[in-house]
Structure formats: C-alpha cells, structure tokens
XYZ file of N, CA and C in Angstrom:
252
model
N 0.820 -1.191 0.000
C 0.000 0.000 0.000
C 0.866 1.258 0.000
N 1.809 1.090 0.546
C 2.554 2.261 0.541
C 3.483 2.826 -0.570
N 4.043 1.779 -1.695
C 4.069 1.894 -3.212
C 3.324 2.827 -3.496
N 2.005 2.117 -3.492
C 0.548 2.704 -4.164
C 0.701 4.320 -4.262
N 0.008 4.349 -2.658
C 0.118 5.644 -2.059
C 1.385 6.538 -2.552
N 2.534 6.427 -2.561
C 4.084 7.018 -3.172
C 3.618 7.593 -4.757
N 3.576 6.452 -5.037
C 3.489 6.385 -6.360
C 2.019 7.458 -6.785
N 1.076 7.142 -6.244
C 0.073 8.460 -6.784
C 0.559 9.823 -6.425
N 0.490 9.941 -4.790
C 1.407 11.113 -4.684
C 2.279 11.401 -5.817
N 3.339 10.877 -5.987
C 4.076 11.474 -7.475
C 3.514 11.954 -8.722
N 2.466 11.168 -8.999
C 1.996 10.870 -10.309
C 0.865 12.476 -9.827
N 0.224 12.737 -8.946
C -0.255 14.206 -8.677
C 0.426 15.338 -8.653
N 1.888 15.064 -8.637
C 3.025 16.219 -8.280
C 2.640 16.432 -6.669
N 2.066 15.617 -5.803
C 2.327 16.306 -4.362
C 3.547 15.592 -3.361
N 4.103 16.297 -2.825
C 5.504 16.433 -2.531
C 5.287 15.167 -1.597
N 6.478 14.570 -0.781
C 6.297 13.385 0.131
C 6.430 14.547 1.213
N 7.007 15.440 0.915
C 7.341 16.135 2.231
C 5.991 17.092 2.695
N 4.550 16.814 1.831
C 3.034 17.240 2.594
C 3.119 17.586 3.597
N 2.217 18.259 4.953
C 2.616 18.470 5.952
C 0.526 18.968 5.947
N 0.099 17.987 6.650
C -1.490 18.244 6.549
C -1.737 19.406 8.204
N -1.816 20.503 8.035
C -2.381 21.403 9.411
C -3.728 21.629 9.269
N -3.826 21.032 10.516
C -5.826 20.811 10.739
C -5.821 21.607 12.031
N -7.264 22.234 12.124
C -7.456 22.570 13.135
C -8.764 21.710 13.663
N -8.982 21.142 15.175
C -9.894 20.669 15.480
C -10.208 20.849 16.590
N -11.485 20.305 17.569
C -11.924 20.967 18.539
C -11.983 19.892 19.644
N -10.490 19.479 19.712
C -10.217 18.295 20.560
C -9.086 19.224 21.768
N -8.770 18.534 22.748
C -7.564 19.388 23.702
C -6.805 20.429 22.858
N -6.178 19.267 22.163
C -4.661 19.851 21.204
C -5.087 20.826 20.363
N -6.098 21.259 19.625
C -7.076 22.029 18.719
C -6.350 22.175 17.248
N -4.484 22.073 17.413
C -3.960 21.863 15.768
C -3.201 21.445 16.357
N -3.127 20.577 14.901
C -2.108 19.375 14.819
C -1.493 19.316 13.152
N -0.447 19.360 13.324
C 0.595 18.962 12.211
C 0.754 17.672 11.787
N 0.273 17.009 10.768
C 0.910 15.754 10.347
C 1.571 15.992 9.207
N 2.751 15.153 9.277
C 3.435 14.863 8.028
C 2.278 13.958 7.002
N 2.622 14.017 5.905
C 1.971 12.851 4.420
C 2.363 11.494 5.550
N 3.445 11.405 4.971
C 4.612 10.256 5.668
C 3.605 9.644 6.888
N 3.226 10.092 7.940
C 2.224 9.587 8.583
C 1.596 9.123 8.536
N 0.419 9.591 7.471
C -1.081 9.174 7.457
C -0.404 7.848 6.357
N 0.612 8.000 5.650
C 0.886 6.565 4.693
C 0.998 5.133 5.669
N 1.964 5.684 6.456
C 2.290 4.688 7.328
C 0.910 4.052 8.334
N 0.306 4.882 8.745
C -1.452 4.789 9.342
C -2.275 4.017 8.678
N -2.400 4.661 7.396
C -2.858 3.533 5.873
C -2.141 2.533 5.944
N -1.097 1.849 5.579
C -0.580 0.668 5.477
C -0.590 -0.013 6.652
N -1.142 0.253 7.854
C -1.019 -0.171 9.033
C -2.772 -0.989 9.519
N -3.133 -0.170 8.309
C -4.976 -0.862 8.924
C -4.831 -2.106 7.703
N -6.505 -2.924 8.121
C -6.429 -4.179 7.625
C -6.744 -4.092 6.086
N -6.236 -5.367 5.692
C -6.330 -5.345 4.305
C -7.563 -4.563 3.476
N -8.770 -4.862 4.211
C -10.189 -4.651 3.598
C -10.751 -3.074 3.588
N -9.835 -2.420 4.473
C -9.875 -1.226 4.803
C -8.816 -0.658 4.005
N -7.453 -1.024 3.593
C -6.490 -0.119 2.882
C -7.345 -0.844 1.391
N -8.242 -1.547 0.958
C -8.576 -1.785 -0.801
C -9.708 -0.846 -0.697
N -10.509 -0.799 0.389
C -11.216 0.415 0.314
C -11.113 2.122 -0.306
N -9.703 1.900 0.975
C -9.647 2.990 0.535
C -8.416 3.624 -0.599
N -8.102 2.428 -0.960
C -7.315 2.783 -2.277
C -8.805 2.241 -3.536
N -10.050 1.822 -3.560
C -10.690 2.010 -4.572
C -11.488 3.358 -4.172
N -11.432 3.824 -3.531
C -12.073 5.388 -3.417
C -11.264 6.771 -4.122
N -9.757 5.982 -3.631
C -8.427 7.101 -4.406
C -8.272 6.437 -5.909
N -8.808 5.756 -6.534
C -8.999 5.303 -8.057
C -9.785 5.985 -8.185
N -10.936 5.686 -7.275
C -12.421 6.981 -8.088
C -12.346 8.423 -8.328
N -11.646 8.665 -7.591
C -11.824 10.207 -7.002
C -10.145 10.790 -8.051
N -9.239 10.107 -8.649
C -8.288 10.032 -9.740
C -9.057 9.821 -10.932
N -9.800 8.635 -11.161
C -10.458 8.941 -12.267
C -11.200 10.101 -12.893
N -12.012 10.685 -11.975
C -12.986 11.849 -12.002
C -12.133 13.024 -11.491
N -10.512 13.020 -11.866
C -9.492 14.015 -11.404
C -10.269 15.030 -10.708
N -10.536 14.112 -9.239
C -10.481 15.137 -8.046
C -9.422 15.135 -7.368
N -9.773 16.034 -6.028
C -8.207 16.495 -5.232
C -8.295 15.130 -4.907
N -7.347 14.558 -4.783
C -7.002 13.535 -3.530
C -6.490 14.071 -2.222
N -6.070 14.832 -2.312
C -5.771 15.125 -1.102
C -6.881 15.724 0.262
N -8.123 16.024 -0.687
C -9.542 16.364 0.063
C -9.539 14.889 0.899
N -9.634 13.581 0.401
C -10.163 12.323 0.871
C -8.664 11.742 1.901
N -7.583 12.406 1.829
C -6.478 11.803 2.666
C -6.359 13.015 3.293
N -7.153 14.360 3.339
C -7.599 14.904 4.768
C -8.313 14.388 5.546
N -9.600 14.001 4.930
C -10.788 13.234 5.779
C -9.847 11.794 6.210
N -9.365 11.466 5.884
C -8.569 10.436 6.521
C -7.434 10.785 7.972
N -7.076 11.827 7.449
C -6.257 11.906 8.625
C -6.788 12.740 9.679
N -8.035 13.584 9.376
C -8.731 14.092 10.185
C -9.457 12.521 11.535
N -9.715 11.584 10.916
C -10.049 10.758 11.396
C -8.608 9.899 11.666
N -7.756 10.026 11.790
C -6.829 9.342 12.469
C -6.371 9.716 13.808
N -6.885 11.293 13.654
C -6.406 11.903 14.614
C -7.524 12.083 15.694
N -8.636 11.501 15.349
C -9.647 11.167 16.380
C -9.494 9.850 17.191
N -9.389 9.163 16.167
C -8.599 7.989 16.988
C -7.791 7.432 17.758
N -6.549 8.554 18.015
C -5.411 9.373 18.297
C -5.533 9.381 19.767
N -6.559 10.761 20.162
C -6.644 11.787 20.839
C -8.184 11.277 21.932
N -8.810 10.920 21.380
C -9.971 9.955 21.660
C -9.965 8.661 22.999
C-alpha cells in the first residue's frame, strides 16, 4: 500500500514532504501531520480497509479530483482515533 500511495502522490506532483495542518476541537485544537504519517497509518490498517480505501483514491483520480480532500478526511479521522 505504501508503493501505491508514493506512487500516486508522485503521479499528482504532491511532494512526500506534505505536511497536513488541521485545526480541530479536541484538547490539542492543531495538529501537524506529516503525508509520511497518514501513509504509514494507511498501510497499518487491515487489508479490507487499505482496498477500500485505495478504490475510493482510483475513483476520485479517475474523475481528477483532489485527492488530497479524501487523505484529509482520513487523517482528520486518524487523529480522532489518536486523541480519543
């Protein structure tokens, strides 16, 4: 998965060196993640969950949307999981 993930990143021109700043309404309220993170987070959940969500980043490439909108909502939710 983490090929995958590399490899689109490139193929979008977005840098490995990403750096996602969210603000949220948890203790910490912003949080900095590296790309590099949320990849490693992705390759870390179960199989049925990283084909998921690499056929959602096919869809959303096909119909050249941001990807990076859907690996916010991802890491927005990692970081609930996190902090939670």
């Amino acid at each position: 998965m983490k090929d995958y993930l590399r490899r689109l990143l490139d193929e979008k021109g977005i840098s490995q060196d990403y750096v996602f700043t969210l603000d949220t309404n948890d203790y910490w309220g912003h949080h900095i993640i590296p790309i590099e993170v949320l990849i490693e987070f992705i390759d870390n959940m179960n199989p049925q969950t990283q084909t998921q969500i690499k056929q959602k980043l096919v869809v959303i490439d096909f119909k050249n949307g941001d990807i990076l909108h859907f690996l916010e909502f991802i890491t927005r939710k990692m970081i609930e999981v996190q902090v939670n």
